[in-house]
Every structure is written in structure tokens, then in C-alpha cells.
Short mmCIF file of C-alpha atoms in Angstrom, two decimals:
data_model
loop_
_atom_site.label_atom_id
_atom_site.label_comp_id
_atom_site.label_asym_id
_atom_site.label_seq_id
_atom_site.Cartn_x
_atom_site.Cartn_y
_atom_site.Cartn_z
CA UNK A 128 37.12 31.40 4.37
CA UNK A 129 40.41 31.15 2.74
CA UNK A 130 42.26 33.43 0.50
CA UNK A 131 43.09 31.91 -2.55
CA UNK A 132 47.07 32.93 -2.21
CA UNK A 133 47.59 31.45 0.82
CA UNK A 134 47.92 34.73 3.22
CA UNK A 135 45.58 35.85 5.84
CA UNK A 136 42.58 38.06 6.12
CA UNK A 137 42.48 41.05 9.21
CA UNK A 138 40.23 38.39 10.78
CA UNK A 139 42.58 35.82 11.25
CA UNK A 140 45.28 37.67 13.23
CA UNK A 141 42.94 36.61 16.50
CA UNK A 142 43.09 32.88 15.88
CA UNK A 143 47.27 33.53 14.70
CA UNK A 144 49.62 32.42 17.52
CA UNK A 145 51.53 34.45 19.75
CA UNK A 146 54.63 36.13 18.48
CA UNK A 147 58.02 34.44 20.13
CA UNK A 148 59.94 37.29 19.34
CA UNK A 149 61.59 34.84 15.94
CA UNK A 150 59.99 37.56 13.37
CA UNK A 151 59.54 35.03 10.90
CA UNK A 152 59.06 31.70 13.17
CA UNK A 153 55.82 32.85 14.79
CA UNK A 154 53.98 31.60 12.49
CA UNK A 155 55.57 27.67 12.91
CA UNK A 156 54.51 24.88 15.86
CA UNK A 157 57.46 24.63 18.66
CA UNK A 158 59.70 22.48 18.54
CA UNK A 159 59.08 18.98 20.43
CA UNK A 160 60.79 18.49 23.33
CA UNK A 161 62.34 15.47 23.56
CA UNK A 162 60.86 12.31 26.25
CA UNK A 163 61.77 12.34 29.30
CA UNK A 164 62.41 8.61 30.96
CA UNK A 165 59.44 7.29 30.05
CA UNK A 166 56.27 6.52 31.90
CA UNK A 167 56.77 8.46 35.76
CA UNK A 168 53.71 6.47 37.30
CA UNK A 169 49.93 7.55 38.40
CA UNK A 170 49.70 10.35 40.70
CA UNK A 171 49.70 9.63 44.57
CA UNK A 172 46.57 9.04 45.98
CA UNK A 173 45.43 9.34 49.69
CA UNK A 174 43.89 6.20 51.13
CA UNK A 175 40.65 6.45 52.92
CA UNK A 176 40.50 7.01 57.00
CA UNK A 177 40.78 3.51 58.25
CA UNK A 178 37.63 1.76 59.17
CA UNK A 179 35.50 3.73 57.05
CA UNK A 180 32.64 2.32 54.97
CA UNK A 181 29.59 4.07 53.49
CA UNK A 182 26.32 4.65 55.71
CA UNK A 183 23.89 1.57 55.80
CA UNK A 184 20.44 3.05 55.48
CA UNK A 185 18.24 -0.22 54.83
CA UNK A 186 19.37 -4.28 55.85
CA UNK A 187 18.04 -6.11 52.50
CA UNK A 188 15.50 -9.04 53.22
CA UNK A 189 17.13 -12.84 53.04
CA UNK A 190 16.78 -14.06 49.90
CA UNK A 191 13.79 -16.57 49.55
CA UNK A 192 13.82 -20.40 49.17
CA UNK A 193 13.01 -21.54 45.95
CA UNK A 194 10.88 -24.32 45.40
CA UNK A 195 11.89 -28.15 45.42
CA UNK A 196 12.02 -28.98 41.78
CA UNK A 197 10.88 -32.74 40.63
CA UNK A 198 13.17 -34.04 38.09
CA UNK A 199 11.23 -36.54 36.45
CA UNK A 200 8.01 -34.44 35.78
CA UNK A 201 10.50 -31.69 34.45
CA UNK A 202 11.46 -34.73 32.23
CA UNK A 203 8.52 -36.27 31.13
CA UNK A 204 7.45 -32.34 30.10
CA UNK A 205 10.26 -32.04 27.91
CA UNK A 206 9.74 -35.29 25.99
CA UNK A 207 6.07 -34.35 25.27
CA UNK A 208 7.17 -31.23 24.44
CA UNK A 209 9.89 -32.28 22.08
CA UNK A 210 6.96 -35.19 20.41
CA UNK A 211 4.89 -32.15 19.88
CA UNK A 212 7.61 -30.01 18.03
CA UNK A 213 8.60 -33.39 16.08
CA UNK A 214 5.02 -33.72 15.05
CA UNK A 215 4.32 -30.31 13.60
CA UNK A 216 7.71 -30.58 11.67
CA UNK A 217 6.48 -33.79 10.09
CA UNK A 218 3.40 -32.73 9.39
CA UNK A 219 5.02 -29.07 7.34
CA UNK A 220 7.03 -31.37 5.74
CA UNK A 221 4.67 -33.51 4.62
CA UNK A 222 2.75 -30.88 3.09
CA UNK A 223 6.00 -29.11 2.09
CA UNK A 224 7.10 -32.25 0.31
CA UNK A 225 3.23 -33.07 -1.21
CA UNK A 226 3.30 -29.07 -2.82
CA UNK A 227 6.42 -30.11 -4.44
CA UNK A 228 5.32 -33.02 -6.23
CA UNK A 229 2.46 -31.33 -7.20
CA UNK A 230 4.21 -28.14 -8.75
CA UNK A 231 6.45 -30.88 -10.46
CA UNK A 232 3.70 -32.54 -11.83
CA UNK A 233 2.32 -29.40 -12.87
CA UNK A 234 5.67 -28.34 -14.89
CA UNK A 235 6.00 -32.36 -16.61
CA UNK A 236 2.42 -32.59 -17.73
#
């Protein structure tokens, strides 16, 4: 809640900063400091003991051979594949093109 002339309720004071001892300048931010030399680095960090490596509970199982994969029946799939796609999209746009015509028609006539 605010006060509509700008000064402070009794329950403010908690939230108000710390008095420097200015009298009139407590109620201001301090004044930056300025930067020092710049960027001073990330802090030091201790390296781990040397040779040291997390427990190994479980060895994980080889990984397994896949398959031997025949090019030319992969091939011959895809091409009947792709005449099947090919076929459906003629076939919609057959129709597509045959509901046109006949709305047209409809609209002329």
C-alpha cells in the first residue's frame, strides 16, 4: 500500500535501509564503486587424485551384429512402393479433377 504523498507508513520502517549515519542520505542507494581491472578469472579448482575414475559396477554386453542387408530387394521395395503412392495420387486426382468439371458444369448450365 502506498500513501498517496509519497512518505511512509510505521510499517515500512522494517523494509527501510539501514541508517549510514548521512541523516538525510539513508534513504538513497550507495554509491557504485568503480571496476576494478576487469574480468580476474574463475576460481581455482583442485584437480582430482591421479588415477581416479568412478566405480565400475556392471561390464555392458557387446553390441550385437546387425543383419546383412540385400540392396536390391531394399530396391525393388521402394519402387513398388513409390508405383503404389503414384497410383493413389492419380487416381485422387482424377476424381479431384472429374468433381471440378462437374461443379463447373453445374454453375454454366
Amino acid at each position: 500500500m502506498t500513501t498517496p504523498s509519497g512518505g511512509s507508513t510505521p510499517d515500512d520502517d522494517y523494509w527501510r535501509r539501514p541508517g549510514t549515519g548521512d541523516g538525510g542520505m539513508a534513504d538513497q542507494p550507495p554509491p557504485a564503486t568503480a571496476p576494478t581491472s576487469g574480468y580476474a578469472g574463475p576460481p581455482p579448482s583442485v584437480p582430482p587424485p591421479a588415477g581416479w575414475r568412478p566405480p565400475v559396477h556392471l561390464e555392458p554386453a557387446p553390441p550385437r551384429h546387425l543383419p546383412p542387408q540385400d540392396a536390391a530387394v531394399l530396391d525393388a521395395a521402394e519402387q513398388r512402393s513409390q508405383r503404389v503412392t503414384y497410383g493413389f495420387g492419380a487416381a485422387a486426382a482424377v476424381v479431384l479433377v472429374a468433381l471440378v468439371c462437374l461443379l463447373c458444369s453445374r454453375l454454366v448450365f
